[in-house]
Amino acid sequence: MLQLRPNCECCDKDLPPDSTEAMICSFECTFCRGCAIGVLQGMCPNCGGELVRRPVRPQGKLARNPASSERVLKPGGCRHVA
Ligand SMILES: [Zn+2]
Ligand SMILES: [Zn+2]
C-alpha cells in the first residue's frame, strides 16, 4: 500500500492524500508537481527513477487506511542539476 507521504521532499509543500499535485517514484519518494516537473525534470533525485502522479485515495478508504503523517524532507532541498 502507498504511504501517501504528507509533503514534498524538496520544498516541504503540503500534499494531502487527495492532492492531484503529488508525484512519486517507485520507492514513494514524494514531490510536488512543481518540483517534479521543474527542478527534477521528471526524475527522482534519490533513486534516479521516474516520477509519476500519485493516485488519489478515495476519502472513504482513508479511515481504515490512513495516509502517512511522517514528513520526509531532503536536507538542503533539491538543487538544479546543471
Ligand atoms: Zn516541491
Ligand atoms: Zn526515488
mmCIF file of N, CA and C and ligand atoms in Angstrom:
data_model
loop_
_atom_site.group_PDB
_atom_site.id
_atom_site.type_symbol
_atom_site.label_atom_id
_atom_site.label_comp_id
_atom_site.label_asym_id
_atom_site.label_seq_id
_atom_site.Cartn_x
_atom_site.Cartn_y
_atom_site.Cartn_z
ATOM 1 N N MET A 1 0.843 -1.202 0.000
ATOM 2 C CA MET A 1 0.000 0.000 0.000
ATOM 3 C C MET A 1 0.876 1.250 0.000
ATOM 4 N N LEU A 2 0.455 2.237 -0.714
ATOM 5 C CA LEU A 2 1.194 3.501 -0.742
ATOM 6 C C LEU A 2 1.165 4.181 0.628
ATOM 7 N N GLN A 3 2.278 4.808 0.970
ATOM 8 C CA GLN A 3 2.333 5.521 2.252
ATOM 9 C C GLN A 3 1.550 6.825 2.216
ATOM 10 N N LEU A 4 1.478 7.422 1.051
ATOM 11 C CA LEU A 4 0.868 8.756 0.928
ATOM 12 C C LEU A 4 1.532 9.753 1.887
ATOM 13 N N ARG A 5 2.777 10.020 1.628
ATOM 14 C CA ARG A 5 3.513 10.967 2.486
ATOM 15 C C ARG A 5 2.907 12.362 2.373
ATOM 16 N N PRO A 6 3.001 13.115 3.468
ATOM 17 C CA PRO A 6 2.237 14.370 3.551
ATOM 18 C C PRO A 6 2.895 15.604 2.954
ATOM 19 N N ASN A 7 4.097 15.467 2.406
ATOM 20 C CA ASN A 7 4.762 16.686 1.938
ATOM 21 C C ASN A 7 5.744 16.394 0.816
ATOM 22 N N CYS A 8 6.164 17.480 0.156
ATOM 23 C CA CYS A 8 7.171 17.397 -0.902
ATOM 24 C C CYS A 8 8.557 17.325 -0.263
ATOM 25 N N GLU A 9 9.392 16.402 -0.715
ATOM 26 C CA GLU A 9 10.734 16.257 -0.141
ATOM 27 C C GLU A 9 11.628 17.433 -0.466
ATOM 28 N N CYS A 10 11.301 18.160 -1.517
ATOM 29 C CA CYS A 10 12.145 19.281 -1.921
ATOM 30 C C CYS A 10 11.784 20.573 -1.198
ATOM 31 N N CYS A 11 10.519 20.946 -1.252
ATOM 32 C CA CYS A 11 10.136 22.277 -0.776
ATOM 33 C C CYS A 11 9.195 22.216 0.422
ATOM 34 N N ASP A 12 8.877 21.022 0.905
ATOM 35 C CA ASP A 12 8.046 20.822 2.096
ATOM 36 C C ASP A 12 6.605 21.298 1.909
ATOM 37 N N LYS A 13 6.190 21.425 0.673
ATOM 38 C CA LYS A 13 4.794 21.784 0.409
ATOM 39 C C LYS A 13 3.865 20.655 0.873
ATOM 40 N N ASP A 14 2.735 21.022 1.457
ATOM 41 C CA ASP A 14 1.774 20.012 1.899
ATOM 42 C C ASP A 14 1.145 19.302 0.708
ATOM 43 N N LEU A 15 1.096 17.980 0.787
ATOM 44 C CA LEU A 15 0.473 17.179 -0.257
ATOM 45 C C LEU A 15 -0.522 16.215 0.384
ATOM 46 N N PRO A 16 -1.724 16.693 0.651
ATOM 47 C CA PRO A 16 -2.739 15.847 1.275
ATOM 48 C C PRO A 16 -3.090 14.663 0.380
ATOM 49 N N PRO A 17 -3.679 13.612 0.972
ATOM 50 C CA PRO A 17 -3.952 12.394 0.200
ATOM 51 C C PRO A 17 -4.858 12.614 -1.003
ATOM 52 N N ASP A 18 -5.629 13.709 -0.996
ATOM 53 C CA ASP A 18 -6.498 13.968 -2.150
ATOM 54 C C ASP A 18 -5.869 14.961 -3.122
ATOM 55 N N SER A 19 -4.593 15.258 -2.921
ATOM 56 C CA SER A 19 -3.930 16.195 -3.816
ATOM 57 C C SER A 19 -3.643 15.551 -5.163
ATOM 58 N N THR A 20 -3.906 16.285 -6.221
ATOM 59 C CA THR A 20 -3.558 15.795 -7.553
ATOM 60 C C THR A 20 -2.209 16.355 -7.985
ATOM 61 N N GLU A 21 -1.539 17.051 -7.063
ATOM 62 C CA GLU A 21 -0.250 17.674 -7.340
ATOM 63 C C GLU A 21 0.908 16.782 -6.935
ATOM 64 N N ALA A 22 0.624 15.661 -6.270
ATOM 65 C CA ALA A 22 1.695 14.828 -5.721
ATOM 66 C C ALA A 22 2.268 13.906 -6.798
ATOM 67 N N MET A 23 3.590 13.820 -6.833
ATOM 68 C CA MET A 23 4.275 12.925 -7.763
ATOM 69 C C MET A 23 5.174 11.997 -6.941
ATOM 70 N N ILE A 24 5.235 10.727 -7.330
ATOM 71 C CA ILE A 24 6.064 9.775 -6.581
ATOM 72 C C ILE A 24 6.906 8.924 -7.533
ATOM 73 N N CYS A 25 7.983 8.342 -6.969
ATOM 74 C CA CYS A 25 8.747 7.344 -7.713
ATOM 75 C C CYS A 25 8.355 5.975 -7.184
ATOM 76 N N SER A 26 8.988 4.929 -7.677
ATOM 77 C CA SER A 26 8.590 3.576 -7.286
ATOM 78 C C SER A 26 8.905 3.299 -5.821
ATOM 79 N N PHE A 27 9.792 4.108 -5.213
ATOM 80 C CA PHE A 27 10.098 3.948 -3.791
ATOM 81 C C PHE A 27 9.273 4.903 -2.933
ATOM 82 N N GLU A 28 8.350 5.612 -3.580
ATOM 83 C CA GLU A 28 7.463 6.545 -2.893
ATOM 84 C C GLU A 28 8.166 7.794 -2.381
ATOM 85 N N CYS A 29 9.331 8.119 -2.946
ATOM 86 C CA CYS A 29 9.864 9.451 -2.720
ATOM 87 C C CYS A 29 8.790 10.369 -3.291
ATOM 88 N N THR A 30 8.431 11.406 -2.550
ATOM 89 C CA THR A 30 7.246 12.182 -2.890
ATOM 90 C C THR A 30 7.589 13.647 -3.133
ATOM 91 N N PHE A 31 7.093 14.194 -4.223
ATOM 92 C CA PHE A 31 7.384 15.576 -4.590
ATOM 93 C C PHE A 31 6.131 16.261 -5.098
ATOM 94 N N CYS A 32 6.116 17.595 -5.019
ATOM 95 C CA CYS A 32 5.003 18.322 -5.602
ATOM 96 C C CYS A 32 5.242 18.406 -7.114
ATOM 97 N N ARG A 33 4.189 18.724 -7.829
ATOM 98 C CA ARG A 33 4.264 18.783 -9.288
ATOM 99 C C ARG A 33 5.284 19.807 -9.772
ATOM 100 N N GLY A 34 5.300 20.932 -9.076
ATOM 101 C CA GLY A 34 6.210 21.999 -9.469
ATOM 102 C C GLY A 34 7.665 21.549 -9.426
ATOM 103 N N CYS A 35 8.041 20.903 -8.326
ATOM 104 C CA CYS A 35 9.425 20.432 -8.188
ATOM 105 C C CYS A 35 9.694 19.283 -9.148
ATOM 106 N N ALA A 36 8.741 18.359 -9.261
ATOM 107 C CA ALA A 36 8.953 17.166 -10.087
ATOM 108 C C ALA A 36 9.186 17.545 -11.542
ATOM 109 N N ILE A 37 8.392 18.487 -12.030
ATOM 110 C CA ILE A 37 8.491 18.874 -13.434
ATOM 111 C C ILE A 37 9.591 19.901 -13.639
ATOM 112 N N GLY A 38 9.755 20.785 -12.644
ATOM 113 C CA GLY A 38 10.735 21.857 -12.762
ATOM 114 C C GLY A 38 12.145 21.387 -12.460
ATOM 115 N N VAL A 39 12.526 21.522 -11.186
ATOM 116 C CA VAL A 39 13.901 21.233 -10.774
ATOM 117 C C VAL A 39 14.310 19.792 -11.105
ATOM 118 N N LEU A 40 13.407 18.869 -10.890
ATOM 119 C CA LEU A 40 13.774 17.450 -11.006
ATOM 120 C C LEU A 40 13.619 16.901 -12.423
ATOM 121 N N GLN A 41 12.884 17.619 -13.259
ATOM 122 C CA GLN A 41 12.681 17.216 -14.654
ATOM 123 C C GLN A 41 12.202 15.766 -14.779
ATOM 124 N N GLY A 42 11.271 15.401 -13.898
ATOM 125 C CA GLY A 42 10.621 14.104 -14.011
ATOM 126 C C GLY A 42 11.411 12.928 -13.482
ATOM 127 N N MET A 43 12.560 13.213 -12.851
ATOM 128 C CA MET A 43 13.386 12.118 -12.354
ATOM 129 C C MET A 43 13.620 12.248 -10.858
ATOM 130 N N CYS A 44 13.473 11.149 -10.132
ATOM 131 C CA CYS A 44 13.676 11.175 -8.686
ATOM 132 C C CYS A 44 15.147 11.411 -8.365
ATOM 133 N N PRO A 45 15.441 12.420 -7.505
ATOM 134 C CA PRO A 45 16.839 12.740 -7.183
ATOM 135 C C PRO A 45 17.461 11.713 -6.235
ATOM 136 N N ASN A 46 16.651 10.883 -5.619
ATOM 137 C CA ASN A 46 17.183 9.901 -4.665
ATOM 138 C C ASN A 46 17.571 8.598 -5.342
ATOM 139 N N CYS A 47 16.744 8.143 -6.270
ATOM 140 C CA CYS A 47 16.989 6.823 -6.860
ATOM 141 C C CYS A 47 17.126 6.862 -8.376
ATOM 142 N N GLY A 48 16.904 8.021 -8.986
ATOM 143 C CA GLY A 48 17.033 8.125 -10.435
ATOM 144 C C GLY A 48 15.838 7.595 -11.197
ATOM 145 N N GLY A 49 14.784 7.247 -10.456
ATOM 146 C CA GLY A 49 13.607 6.652 -11.086
ATOM 147 C C GLY A 49 12.643 7.687 -11.631
ATOM 148 N N GLU A 50 11.659 7.192 -12.313
ATOM 149 C CA GLU A 50 10.643 8.009 -12.969
ATOM 150 C C GLU A 50 9.637 8.516 -11.930
ATOM 151 N N LEU A 51 9.232 9.756 -12.079
ATOM 152 C CA LEU A 51 8.199 10.313 -11.200
ATOM 153 C C LEU A 51 6.864 10.336 -11.933
ATOM 154 N N VAL A 52 5.856 9.773 -11.298
ATOM 155 C CA VAL A 52 4.519 9.759 -11.889
ATOM 156 C C VAL A 52 3.519 10.307 -10.874
ATOM 157 N N ARG A 53 2.343 10.703 -11.364
ATOM 158 C CA ARG A 53 1.351 11.277 -10.475
ATOM 159 C C ARG A 53 0.866 10.228 -9.473
ATOM 160 N N ARG A 54 0.790 10.626 -8.220
ATOM 161 C CA ARG A 54 0.312 9.721 -7.187
ATOM 162 C C ARG A 54 -1.199 9.596 -7.268
ATOM 163 N N PRO A 55 -1.711 8.371 -7.298
ATOM 164 C CA PRO A 55 -3.168 8.246 -7.356
ATOM 165 C C PRO A 55 -3.811 8.738 -6.063
ATOM 166 N N VAL A 56 -4.984 9.309 -6.191
ATOM 167 C CA VAL A 56 -5.719 9.812 -5.029
ATOM 168 C C VAL A 56 -6.442 8.654 -4.355
ATOM 169 N N ARG A 57 -6.289 8.565 -3.045
ATOM 170 C CA ARG A 57 -7.013 7.526 -2.308
ATOM 171 C C ARG A 57 -8.407 8.051 -1.957
ATOM 172 N N PRO A 58 -9.441 7.307 -2.282
ATOM 173 C CA PRO A 58 -10.801 7.802 -2.019
ATOM 174 C C PRO A 58 -11.015 8.074 -0.534
ATOM 175 N N GLN A 59 -11.715 9.155 -0.237
ATOM 176 C CA GLN A 59 -11.946 9.575 1.151
ATOM 177 C C GLN A 59 -12.434 8.424 2.028
ATOM 178 N N GLY A 60 -13.352 7.637 1.524
ATOM 179 C CA GLY A 60 -13.937 6.564 2.311
ATOM 180 C C GLY A 60 -12.932 5.505 2.750
ATOM 181 N N LYS A 61 -11.817 5.424 2.040
ATOM 182 C CA LYS A 61 -10.809 4.410 2.360
ATOM 183 C C LYS A 61 -9.769 4.909 3.349
ATOM 184 N N LEU A 62 -9.749 6.226 3.557
ATOM 185 C CA LEU A 62 -8.699 6.805 4.391
ATOM 186 C C LEU A 62 -8.863 6.495 5.871
ATOM 187 N N ALA A 63 -10.088 6.227 6.304
ATOM 188 C CA ALA A 63 -10.316 5.941 7.715
ATOM 189 C C ALA A 63 -9.618 4.639 8.115
ATOM 190 N N ARG A 64 -9.760 3.642 7.280
ATOM 191 C CA ARG A 64 -9.139 2.350 7.587
ATOM 192 C C ARG A 64 -7.706 2.266 7.110
ATOM 193 N N ASN A 65 -7.389 3.047 6.096
ATOM 194 C CA ASN A 65 -6.040 3.021 5.520
ATOM 195 C C ASN A 65 -5.495 4.440 5.480
ATOM 196 N N PRO A 66 -5.160 4.976 6.638
ATOM 197 C CA PRO A 66 -4.793 6.392 6.706
ATOM 198 C C PRO A 66 -3.472 6.680 5.999
ATOM 199 N N ALA A 67 -3.337 7.930 5.566
ATOM 200 C CA ALA A 67 -2.109 8.379 4.935
ATOM 201 C C ALA A 67 -1.014 8.508 5.981
ATOM 202 N N SER A 68 0.225 8.393 5.541
ATOM 203 C CA SER A 68 1.360 8.593 6.432
ATOM 204 C C SER A 68 1.373 10.032 6.946
ATOM 205 N N SER A 69 1.782 10.203 8.214
ATOM 206 C CA SER A 69 1.905 11.568 8.731
ATOM 207 C C SER A 69 3.374 11.914 8.940
ATOM 208 N N GLU A 70 4.246 11.014 8.536
ATOM 209 C CA GLU A 70 5.668 11.233 8.734
ATOM 210 C C GLU A 70 6.228 12.064 7.587
ATOM 211 N N ARG A 71 6.689 13.262 7.897
ATOM 212 C CA ARG A 71 7.201 14.150 6.859
ATOM 213 C C ARG A 71 8.632 13.754 6.508
ATOM 214 N N VAL A 72 8.903 13.637 5.228
ATOM 215 C CA VAL A 72 10.252 13.344 4.756
ATOM 216 C C VAL A 72 10.722 14.567 3.992
ATOM 217 N N LEU A 73 11.894 15.073 4.359
ATOM 218 C CA LEU A 73 12.410 16.273 3.708
ATOM 219 C C LEU A 73 13.883 16.073 3.395
ATOM 220 N N LYS A 74 14.274 16.369 2.172
ATOM 221 C CA LYS A 74 15.682 16.253 1.804
ATOM 222 C C LYS A 74 16.477 17.353 2.462
ATOM 223 N N PRO A 75 17.579 17.008 3.142
ATOM 224 C CA PRO A 75 18.414 18.058 3.724
ATOM 225 C C PRO A 75 18.958 18.952 2.615
ATOM 226 N N GLY A 76 18.731 20.230 2.740
ATOM 227 C CA GLY A 76 19.218 21.154 1.716
ATOM 228 C C GLY A 76 18.275 21.307 0.525
ATOM 229 N N GLY A 77 17.169 20.544 0.526
ATOM 230 C CA GLY A 77 16.221 20.645 -0.573
ATOM 231 C C GLY A 77 16.798 20.088 -1.872
ATOM 232 N N CYS A 78 16.150 20.421 -2.984
ATOM 233 C CA CYS A 78 16.610 19.915 -4.275
ATOM 234 C C CYS A 78 17.245 21.042 -5.061
ATOM 235 N N ARG A 79 18.314 20.728 -5.715
ATOM 236 C CA ARG A 79 19.006 21.752 -6.496
ATOM 237 C C ARG A 79 18.888 21.440 -7.966
ATOM 238 N N HIS A 80 19.005 22.485 -8.737
ATOM 239 C CA HIS A 80 19.030 22.319 -10.183
ATOM 240 C C HIS A 80 20.239 21.499 -10.588
ATOM 241 N N VAL A 81 20.007 20.495 -11.391
ATOM 242 C CA VAL A 81 21.139 19.746 -11.944
ATOM 243 C C VAL A 81 21.538 20.452 -13.233
ATOM 244 N N ALA A 82 22.737 20.965 -13.237
ATOM 245 C CA ALA A 82 23.187 21.765 -14.386
ATOM 246 C C ALA A 82 23.392 20.904 -15.623
HETATM 247 ZN ZN ZN B 1 8.054 20.779 -4.020
HETATM 248 ZN ZN ZN B 2 13.070 7.696 -5.597
#
